[in-house]
Amino acid sequence: MNILVMNCGSSSLKYQLINMETKDVLAKGICERIGIEGSRHVYSAKDKDKRVIEKAMPNHSIAVNMVLETLIDKEVGVINGINDIKAVGHRVLNAGKYYPNSVIVDENVKNAIRDCFDLGPLHNPANLTGIIECEAAMPNIPQIAVFDTAFHQTMPPKAYLYAIPKEYREKYNIRRYGFHGTSHSYVSKRLVKFTGLDINNSKVIVCHLGNGSSISAVMNGKCVDTTMGFTPLEGLMMGTRSGDIDPAVVEFLMNKEGLSVKEVMDILNKKSGVLAMSGISSDFRDVEDAANNGDEDAINTQEAFSYRVAKYIGAYVAAMNGVDAIAFTAGVGENDSAIRGLVCKYLGYLGVVINPEANKVRGKESELTTPDSKVKVCIIPTDEEMAIAEETVALISK
Ligand code: AMP
């Protein structure tokens, strides 16, 4: 059974075609600069050479059709016809209050995604366009929406309520939503399995540390808290996002620098975080190199990042009254042993004992702690495309 996973951005379309029996990625690619001059389609298929097709893609409809044509192409394609695709799983950013799970797309689902445009102005419109174009190109193939927010819908009010007037909260649905839900769902389940826990009696913390970073507390398989909020700006410091900050800084900067709200939000989203604190790069590899050469700003950045991760872990241990296992995932979590080591230095009070040799591992499902450690700390690689594909199969098999 082949599942096509689609992730549509405002000017891009990323996709993977996965054989769910063998878990092989048959083909994957990205259409870039859709609607902009210089658009191109980068395509790679299993056992075939990578292809870069430079062709105008004035809109998503043309991009979707180009992807399908490539997948069935006699020379570079991997399937005989469109009907070899059983279903399409779409990554959708925000389902607002509407859906706590993935759903098969119908008119109601499309209306709900449309109704949440305000909550994900950059992503939701593009996600909906992707769905509509796939429906048009593959009219008999089910389309599934997999929401980044869905896994976090089980949070209790005490975790998702903001302390602002009810009038505004209710009028505009302002609350903590949380993001990276597909990753948190996938990694928490793998962690429970990998550590031999009973999901119905488990307390785990997932640290998704990548360019965007978030942590979730998952109790008995259900999310009870997460660090991202109304938007992905809240919580941890990230590659270019500030994370938690006193909102008064926004007004202060506007007044002092004569900036608009949009300009300050742009600074907080795109020019802050690891990039701003290090003054070097948003990429932890560059920061680590500089730290190893004694750069003080780089050292402070690594320490501030790890300190914040450790503080949230502490908060979530309190929220769940304990923790059985902790997972590191995503680019930094899976690969950066320095950051993992710095975070784990704070976890002695939990009885965490790290095996330094095991902590050298990169990108592989593995345990970092010694057998006598009271809490297991593991690397669990995330695979958001596979998670979307699995959700899709689960829904169409019901
Ligand atoms: P992601 O958003 O999950 O793709 O993660 C991307 C980030 O992971 C990059 O910006 C890097 O900072 C980080 N990263 C990837 N590989 C490594 C590595 N080998 N060591 C340290 N950081 C890494």
GROMACS .gro file of C-alpha atoms and ligand atoms in nm:
model
  421
    1MET     CA    1   0.000   0.000   0.000
    2ASN     CA    2   0.155   0.332  -0.113
    3ILE     CA    3   0.080   0.652   0.079
    4LEU     CA    4   0.169   0.996  -0.052
    5VAL     CA    5   0.259   1.243   0.223
    6MET     CA    6   0.220   1.610   0.135
    7ASN     CA    7   0.346   1.916   0.320
    8CYS     CA    8   0.243   2.235   0.141
    9GLY     CA    9   0.397   2.568   0.233
   10SER     CA   10   0.308   2.905   0.088
   11SER     CA   11   0.564   2.868  -0.192
   12SER     CA   12   0.676   2.508  -0.156
   13LEU     CA   13   0.547   2.152  -0.166
   14LYS     CA   14   0.739   1.873   0.005
   15TYR     CA   15   0.632   1.514  -0.046
   16GLN     CA   16   0.722   1.149   0.008
   17LEU     CA   17   0.572   0.837  -0.143
   18ILE     CA   18   0.600   0.554   0.110
   19ASN     CA   19   0.540   0.182   0.065
   20MET     CA   20   0.375   0.097   0.396
   21GLU     CA   21   0.439  -0.277   0.374
   22THR     CA   22   0.817  -0.237   0.348
   23LYS     CA   23   0.835   0.116   0.501
   24ASP     CA   24   1.050   0.212   0.201
   25VAL     CA   25   1.045   0.573   0.084
   26LEU     CA   26   0.993   0.507  -0.288
   27ALA     CA   27   1.037   0.870  -0.390
   28LYS     CA   28   1.057   1.211  -0.232
   29GLY     CA   29   1.102   1.567  -0.340
   30ILE     CA   30   1.034   1.932  -0.306
   31CYS     CA   31   0.883   2.189  -0.541
   32GLU     CA   32   1.038   2.523  -0.450
   33ARG     CA   33   0.955   2.882  -0.539
   34ILE     CA   34   0.599   2.805  -0.647
   35GLY     CA   35   0.449   3.127  -0.784
   36ILE     CA   36   0.793   3.291  -0.789
   37GLU     CA   37   1.043   3.317  -1.072
   38GLY     CA   38   1.301   3.038  -1.079
   39SER     CA   39   1.081   2.753  -0.953
   40ARG     CA   40   1.226   2.403  -0.953
   41HIS     CA   41   1.137   2.049  -0.859
   42VAL     CA   42   1.405   1.843  -0.684
   43TYR     CA   43   1.315   1.474  -0.706
   44SER     CA   44   1.486   1.160  -0.584
   45ALA     CA   45   1.364   0.805  -0.612
   46LYS     CA   46   1.487   0.482  -0.456
   47ASP     CA   47   1.782   0.341  -0.655
   48LYS     CA   48   1.766   0.626  -0.910
   49ASP     CA   49   1.968   0.941  -0.964
   50LYS     CA   50   1.848   1.267  -0.816
   51ARG     CA   51   1.678   1.499  -1.066
   52VAL     CA   52   1.640   1.874  -1.065
   53ILE     CA   53   1.362   1.985  -1.300
   54GLU     CA   54   1.364   2.361  -1.360
   55LYS     CA   55   1.020   2.455  -1.489
   56ALA     CA   56   0.778   2.736  -1.418
   57MET     CA   57   0.527   2.652  -1.142
   58PRO     CA   58   0.296   2.954  -1.127
   59ASN     CA   59   0.064   2.783  -0.874
   60HIS     CA   60   0.021   2.477  -0.651
   61SER     CA   61  -0.208   2.306  -0.902
   62ILE     CA   62   0.076   2.288  -1.154
   63ALA     CA   63   0.318   2.172  -0.884
   64VAL     CA   64   0.087   1.889  -0.770
   65ASN     CA   65   0.039   1.774  -1.129
   66MET     CA   66   0.414   1.789  -1.193
   67VAL     CA   67   0.477   1.569  -0.888
   68LEU     CA   68   0.218   1.314  -1.004
   69GLU     CA   69   0.356   1.312  -1.359
   70THR     CA   70   0.706   1.250  -1.224
   71LEU     CA   71   0.591   0.967  -0.996
   72ILE     CA   72   0.435   0.781  -1.292
   73ASP     CA   73   0.702   0.877  -1.547
   74LYS     CA   74   0.825   0.575  -1.749
   75GLU     CA   75   1.190   0.660  -1.687
   76VAL     CA   76   1.222   0.809  -1.338
   77GLY     CA   77   0.883   0.720  -1.189
   78VAL     CA   78   0.819   0.456  -0.923
   79ILE     CA   79   0.453   0.364  -0.983
   80ASN     CA   80   0.251   0.267  -1.290
   81GLY     CA   81  -0.041   0.501  -1.240
   82ILE     CA   82  -0.210   0.737  -0.996
   83ASN     CA   83  -0.430   0.453  -0.870
   84ASP     CA   84  -0.119   0.293  -0.717
   85ILE     CA   85  -0.152   0.565  -0.452
   86LYS     CA   86  -0.393   0.440  -0.185
   87ALA     CA   87  -0.435   0.771   0.000
   88VAL     CA   88  -0.275   1.110   0.055
   89GLY     CA   89  -0.182   1.233   0.405
   90HIS     CA   90  -0.157   1.612   0.434
   91ARG     CA   91   0.027   1.791   0.709
   92VAL     CA   92  -0.199   2.072   0.832
   93LEU     CA   93  -0.079   2.322   1.091
   94ASN     CA   94  -0.376   2.420   1.303
   95ALA     CA   95  -0.717   2.260   1.355
   96GLY     CA   96  -0.807   2.508   1.630
   97LYS     CA   97  -1.079   2.364   1.852
   98TYR     CA   98  -1.219   2.140   1.579
   99TYR     CA   99  -1.022   1.817   1.564
  100PRO     CA  100  -0.836   1.619   1.831
  101ASN     CA  101  -0.742   1.355   1.570
  102SER     CA  102  -0.656   1.315   1.205
  103VAL     CA  103  -0.960   1.310   0.976
  104ILE     CA  104  -1.066   1.211   0.626
  105VAL     CA  105  -1.117   1.535   0.435
  106ASP     CA  106  -1.471   1.639   0.349
  107GLU     CA  107  -1.637   1.980   0.310
  108ASN     CA  108  -1.662   2.025   0.691
  109VAL     CA  109  -1.291   1.959   0.734
  110LYS     CA  110  -1.202   2.209   0.463
  111ASN     CA  111  -1.430   2.468   0.626
  112ALA     CA  112  -1.264   2.407   0.963
  113ILE     CA  113  -0.915   2.455   0.815
  114ARG     CA  114  -1.043   2.773   0.649
  115ASP     CA  115  -1.193   2.891   0.977
  116CYS     CA  116  -0.847   2.855   1.137
  117PHE     CA  117  -0.663   3.069   0.878
  118ASP     CA  118  -0.619   3.337   1.145
  119LEU     CA  119  -0.446   3.087   1.375
  120GLY     CA  120  -0.194   2.979   1.112
  121PRO     CA  121  -0.184   3.257   0.855
  122LEU     CA  122   0.130   3.133   0.681
  123HIS     CA  123   0.052   2.762   0.683
  124ASN     CA  124  -0.322   2.686   0.690
  125PRO     CA  125  -0.407   2.854   0.356
  126ALA     CA  126  -0.121   2.671   0.182
  127ASN     CA  127  -0.219   2.341   0.348
  128LEU     CA  128  -0.577   2.382   0.223
  129THR     CA  129  -0.459   2.467  -0.127
  130GLY     CA  130  -0.256   2.145  -0.129
  131ILE     CA  131  -0.563   1.943  -0.028
  132ILE     CA  132  -0.789   2.105  -0.288
  133GLU     CA  133  -0.535   2.057  -0.567
  134CYS     CA  134  -0.480   1.692  -0.473
  135GLU     CA  135  -0.857   1.634  -0.469
  136ALA     CA  136  -0.879   1.778  -0.819
  137ALA     CA  137  -0.586   1.575  -0.951
  138MET     CA  138  -0.685   1.249  -0.774
  139PRO     CA  139  -1.064   1.261  -0.740
  140ASN     CA  140  -1.110   0.899  -0.625
  141ILE     CA  141  -0.826   0.885  -0.374
  142PRO     CA  142  -0.896   0.967  -0.007
  143GLN     CA  143  -0.728   1.277   0.132
  144ILE     CA  144  -0.643   1.279   0.504
  145ALA     CA  145  -0.564   1.585   0.717
  146VAL     CA  146  -0.307   1.527   0.992
  147PHE     CA  147  -0.293   1.827   1.224
  148ASP     CA  148   0.016   1.956   1.406
  149THR     CA  149  -0.208   2.063   1.695
  150ALA     CA  150  -0.422   1.747   1.729
  151PHE     CA  151  -0.205   1.548   1.973
  152HIS     CA  152  -0.210   1.839   2.218
  153GLN     CA  153  -0.590   1.866   2.232
  154THR     CA  154  -0.595   1.637   2.538
  155MET     CA  155  -0.427   1.908   2.750
  156PRO     CA  156  -0.643   2.006   3.050
  157PRO     CA  157  -0.768   2.366   3.082
  158LYS     CA  158  -0.505   2.445   3.349
  159ALA     CA  159  -0.237   2.378   3.086
  160TYR     CA  160  -0.396   2.549   2.786
  161LEU     CA  161  -0.568   2.854   2.940
  162TYR     CA  162  -0.399   3.193   2.914
  163ALA     CA  163  -0.465   3.444   3.193
  164ILE     CA  164  -0.613   3.713   2.969
  165PRO     CA  165  -0.975   3.838   2.968
  166LYS     CA  166  -1.227   3.565   2.883
  167GLU     CA  167  -1.391   3.801   2.636
  168TYR     CA  168  -1.083   3.787   2.409
  169ARG     CA  169  -1.005   3.422   2.471
  170GLU     CA  170  -1.354   3.322   2.362
  171LYS     CA  171  -1.400   3.570   2.080
  172TYR     CA  172  -1.073   3.476   1.911
  173ASN     CA  173  -1.002   3.123   2.045
  174ILE     CA  174  -0.681   3.242   2.209
  175ARG     CA  175  -0.524   2.952   2.403
  176ARG     CA  176  -0.224   2.725   2.402
  177TYR     CA  177  -0.250   2.490   2.103
  178GLY     CA  178   0.097   2.338   2.084
  179PHE     CA  179   0.270   2.222   1.765
  180HIS     CA  180   0.500   1.943   1.637
  181GLY     CA  181   0.210   1.717   1.748
  182THR     CA  182   0.278   1.443   1.494
  183SER     CA  183   0.637   1.419   1.616
  184HIS     CA  184   0.543   1.422   1.985
  185SER     CA  185   0.278   1.154   1.927
  186TYR     CA  186   0.513   0.931   1.725
  187VAL     CA  187   0.818   0.971   1.951
  188SER     CA  188   0.626   0.929   2.279
  189LYS     CA  189   0.475   0.602   2.153
  190ARG     CA  190   0.814   0.473   2.029
  191LEU     CA  191   0.974   0.573   2.360
  192VAL     CA  192   0.713   0.380   2.559
  193LYS     CA  193   0.772   0.075   2.339
  194PHE     CA  194   1.152   0.106   2.338
  195THR     CA  195   1.173   0.132   2.718
  196GLY     CA  196   0.921  -0.148   2.775
  197LEU     CA  197   0.669   0.071   2.960
  198ASP     CA  198   0.296   0.003   2.979
  199ILE     CA  199   0.140   0.292   2.789
  200ASN     CA  200  -0.154   0.300   3.031
  201ASN     CA  201   0.081   0.354   3.322
  202SER     CA  202   0.350   0.577   3.175
  203LYS     CA  203   0.490   0.927   3.225
  204VAL     CA  204   0.725   1.044   2.953
  205ILE     CA  205   0.876   1.371   2.834
  206VAL     CA  206   0.963   1.431   2.468
  207CYS     CA  207   1.224   1.697   2.386
  208HIS     CA  208   1.187   1.780   2.015
  209LEU     CA  209   1.496   1.996   1.963
  210GLY     CA  210   1.553   2.108   1.606
  211ASN     CA  211   1.546   2.438   1.428
  212GLY     CA  212   1.203   2.470   1.590
  213SER     CA  213   1.196   2.320   1.939
  214SER     CA  214   0.925   2.209   2.179
  215ILE     CA  215   0.880   1.976   2.475
  216SER     CA  216   0.573   1.777   2.571
  217ALA     CA  217   0.462   1.591   2.883
  218VAL     CA  218   0.277   1.272   2.793
  219MET     CA  219   0.093   1.073   3.059
  220ASN     CA  220  -0.064   0.736   2.976
  221GLY     CA  221  -0.023   0.812   2.606
  222LYS     CA  222  -0.199   1.149   2.624
  223CYS     CA  223  -0.040   1.493   2.604
  224VAL     CA  224  -0.092   1.689   2.928
  225ASP     CA  225   0.127   1.992   2.851
  226THR     CA  226   0.356   2.135   2.585
  227THR     CA  227   0.582   2.437   2.550
  228MET     CA  228   0.460   2.594   2.224
  229GLY     CA  229   0.148   2.802   2.260
  230PHE     CA  230  -0.097   3.003   2.053
  231THR     CA  231   0.178   3.005   1.790
  232PRO     CA  232   0.510   2.820   1.764
  233LEU     CA  233   0.687   3.125   1.912
  234GLU     CA  234   0.630   3.034   2.278
  235GLY     CA  235   0.843   2.807   2.494
  236LEU     CA  236   1.204   2.713   2.429
  237MET     CA  237   1.458   2.936   2.262
  238MET     CA  238   1.493   2.808   1.903
  239GLY     CA  239   1.710   2.852   1.594
  240THR     CA  240   1.575   3.199   1.518
  241ARG     CA  241   1.274   3.229   1.755
  242SER     CA  242   1.304   3.395   2.094
  243GLY     CA  243   1.076   3.154   2.282
  244ASP     CA  244   0.939   3.281   2.616
  245ILE     CA  245   0.989   3.653   2.661
  246ASP     CA  246   0.822   3.930   2.861
  247PRO     CA  247   0.556   4.068   2.618
  248ALA     CA  248   0.643   4.418   2.742
  249VAL     CA  249   0.963   4.392   2.536
  250VAL     CA  250   0.747   4.424   2.223
  251GLU     CA  251   0.606   4.763   2.323
  252PHE     CA  252   0.943   4.880   2.456
  253LEU     CA  253   1.121   4.801   2.127
  254MET     CA  254   0.843   4.957   1.921
  255ASN     CA  255   0.872   5.282   2.117
  256LYS     CA  256   1.251   5.296   2.129
  257GLU     CA  257   1.318   5.191   1.768
  258GLY     CA  258   1.005   5.322   1.598
  259LEU     CA  259   0.917   4.973   1.479
  260SER     CA  260   0.575   4.836   1.386
  261VAL     CA  261   0.422   4.531   1.558
  262LYS     CA  262   0.494   4.329   1.245
  263GLU     CA  263   0.859   4.435   1.246
  264VAL     CA  264   0.906   4.338   1.610
  265MET     CA  265   0.729   4.004   1.556
  266ASP     CA  266   0.957   3.946   1.260
  267ILE     CA  267   1.257   4.005   1.487
  268LEU     CA  268   1.121   3.763   1.749
  269ASN     CA  269   1.045   3.494   1.488
  270LYS     CA  270   1.336   3.526   1.247
  271LYS     CA  271   1.623   3.715   1.405
  272SER     CA  272   1.628   3.597   1.766
  273GLY     CA  273   1.697   3.269   1.948
  274VAL     CA  274   2.025   3.086   1.899
  275LEU     CA  275   2.113   3.311   1.604
  276ALA     CA  276   2.080   3.628   1.811
  277MET     CA  277   2.232   3.501   2.133
  278SER     CA  278   2.536   3.347   1.965
  279GLY     CA  279   2.576   3.621   1.704
  280ILE     CA  280   2.706   3.338   1.484
  281SER     CA  281   2.438   3.114   1.340
  282SER     CA  282   2.103   2.947   1.402
  283ASP     CA  283   2.272   2.613   1.340
  284PHE     CA  284   2.397   2.434   1.649
  285ARG     CA  285   2.689   2.283   1.458
  286ASP     CA  286   2.835   2.630   1.397
  287VAL     CA  287   2.768   2.732   1.757
  288GLU     CA  288   2.936   2.418   1.886
  289ASP     CA  289   3.246   2.477   1.671
  290ALA     CA  290   3.271   2.832   1.805
  291ALA     CA  291   3.216   2.715   2.164
  292ASN     CA  292   3.494   2.460   2.123
  293ASN     CA  293   3.718   2.748   2.014
  294GLY     CA  294   3.635   2.934   2.334
  295ASP     CA  295   3.380   3.185   2.196
  296GLU     CA  296   3.201   3.316   2.504
  297ASP     CA  297   2.873   3.403   2.331
  298ALA     CA  298   2.858   3.055   2.180
  299ILE     CA  299   2.923   2.894   2.520
  300ASN     CA  300   2.653   3.110   2.681
  301THR     CA  301   2.408   3.017   2.403
  302GLN     CA  302   2.461   2.644   2.453
  303GLU     CA  303   2.421   2.688   2.826
  304ALA     CA  304   2.111   2.908   2.802
  305PHE     CA  305   1.946   2.666   2.558
  306SER     CA  306   2.019   2.362   2.776
  307TYR     CA  307   1.916   2.544   3.095
  308ARG     CA  308   1.576   2.626   2.945
  309VAL     CA  309   1.524   2.268   2.829
  310ALA     CA  310   1.612   2.143   3.178
  311LYS     CA  311   1.374   2.394   3.341
  312TYR     CA  312   1.082   2.270   3.131
  313ILE     CA  313   1.173   1.907   3.205
  314GLY     CA  314   1.157   1.999   3.575
  315ALA     CA  315   0.819   2.166   3.526
  316TYR     CA  316   0.680   1.861   3.351
  317VAL     CA  317   0.811   1.620   3.613
  318ALA     CA  318   0.609   1.829   3.860
  319ALA     CA  319   0.305   1.836   3.628
  320MET     CA  320   0.301   1.454   3.608
  321ASN     CA  321   0.432   1.392   3.962
  322GLY     CA  322   0.720   1.191   3.818
  323VAL     CA  323   0.870   1.070   3.493
  324ASP     CA  324   0.967   0.723   3.367
  325ALA     CA  325   1.155   0.814   3.050
  326ILE     CA  326   1.278   1.115   2.853
  327ALA     CA  327   1.338   1.125   2.476
  328PHE     CA  328   1.561   1.352   2.272
  329THR     CA  329   1.456   1.388   1.910
  330ALA     CA  330   1.489   1.606   1.593
  331GLY     CA  331   1.812   1.752   1.447
  332VAL     CA  332   1.971   1.875   1.771
  333GLY     CA  333   1.818   1.613   2.002
  334GLU     CA  334   1.926   1.323   1.784
  335ASN     CA  335   2.274   1.450   1.695
  336ASP     CA  336   2.411   1.699   1.943
  337SER     CA  337   2.574   1.507   2.227
  338ALA     CA  338   2.708   1.832   2.379
  339ILE     CA  339   2.358   1.978   2.425
  340ARG     CA  340   2.222   1.644   2.551
  341GLY     CA  341   2.508   1.625   2.800
  342LEU     CA  342   2.449   1.979   2.924
  343VAL     CA  343   2.074   1.916   2.971
  344CYS     CA  344   2.130   1.589   3.155
  345LYS     CA  345   2.372   1.756   3.399
  346TYR     CA  346   2.063   1.916   3.555
  347LEU     CA  347   1.879   1.585   3.596
  348GLY     CA  348   2.080   1.430   3.878
  349TYR     CA  349   1.796   1.497   4.123
  350LEU     CA  350   1.582   1.254   3.920
  351GLY     CA  351   1.844   0.982   3.957
  352VAL     CA  352   1.947   1.015   3.590
  353VAL     CA  353   2.290   0.860   3.527
  354ILE     CA  354   2.425   0.914   3.175
  355ASN     CA  355   2.669   0.674   3.013
  356PRO     CA  356   2.909   0.915   2.833
  357GLU     CA  357   2.994   0.655   2.567
  358ALA     CA  358   2.626   0.597   2.488
  359ASN     CA  359   2.575   0.973   2.463
  360LYS     CA  360   2.816   0.984   2.168
  361VAL     CA  361   2.558   0.803   1.952
  362ARG     CA  362   2.387   1.003   1.676
  363GLY     CA  363   2.054   0.955   1.504
  364LYS     CA  364   1.985   0.603   1.631
  365GLU     CA  365   1.717   0.473   1.864
  366SER     CA  366   1.924   0.409   2.176
  367GLU     CA  367   1.944   0.445   2.554
  368LEU     CA  368   2.187   0.703   2.695
  369THR     CA  369   2.154   0.607   3.059
  370THR     CA  370   2.321   0.333   3.264
  371PRO     CA  371   2.118   0.029   3.378
  372ASP     CA  372   2.091   0.169   3.733
  373SER     CA  373   1.959   0.510   3.619
  374LYS     CA  374   1.619   0.576   3.782
  375VAL     CA  375   1.485   0.746   3.469
  376LYS     CA  376   1.573   0.625   3.119
  377VAL     CA  377   1.694   0.891   2.876
  378CYS     CA  378   1.690   0.788   2.510
  379ILE     CA  379   1.741   0.909   2.155
  380ILE     CA  380   1.425   0.838   1.955
  381PRO     CA  381   1.461   0.965   1.596
  382THR     CA  382   1.149   1.137   1.477
  383ASP     CA  383   0.999   1.066   1.136
  384GLU     CA  384   0.713   1.303   1.076
  385GLU     CA  385   0.642   1.177   0.724
  386MET     CA  386   0.620   0.816   0.840
  387ALA     CA  387   0.400   0.925   1.131
  388ILE     CA  388   0.163   1.105   0.888
  389ALA     CA  389   0.161   0.798   0.662
  390GLU     CA  390   0.081   0.569   0.957
  391GLU     CA  391  -0.203   0.798   1.071
  392THR     CA  392  -0.335   0.792   0.714
  393VAL     CA  393  -0.331   0.411   0.697
  394ALA     CA  394  -0.500   0.386   1.037
  395LEU     CA  395  -0.784   0.612   0.920
  396ILE     CA  396  -0.852   0.450   0.584
  397SER     CA  397  -0.838   0.102   0.740
  398LYS     CA  398  -1.115   0.182   0.993
  399AMP     P1  399   1.551   1.992   1.234
  399AMP     O1  400   1.473   2.119   1.244
  399AMP     O2  401   1.497   1.882   1.318
  399AMP     O3  402   1.579   1.949   1.092
  399AMP     O4  403   1.693   2.026   1.298
  399AMP     C1  404   1.783   2.112   1.232
  399AMP     C2  405   1.891   2.153   1.326
  399AMP     O5  406   1.956   2.039   1.383
  399AMP     C3  407   2.003   2.228   1.255
  399AMP     O6  408   1.974   2.363   1.247
  399AMP     C4  409   2.121   2.203   1.343
  399AMP     O7  410   2.129   2.308   1.438
  399AMP     C5  411   2.090   2.074   1.416
  399AMP     N1  412   2.181   1.966   1.380
  399AMP     C6  413   2.172   1.882   1.276
  399AMP     N2  414   2.275   1.796   1.276
  399AMP     C7  415   2.352   1.825   1.383
  399AMP     C8  416   2.472   1.774   1.438
  399AMP     N3  417   2.535   1.673   1.382
  399AMP     N4  418   2.520   1.831   1.550
  399AMP     C9  419   2.457   1.934   1.607
  399AMP     N5  420   2.343   1.987   1.560
  399AMP    C10  421   2.291   1.935   1.450
   0.00000   0.00000   0.00000
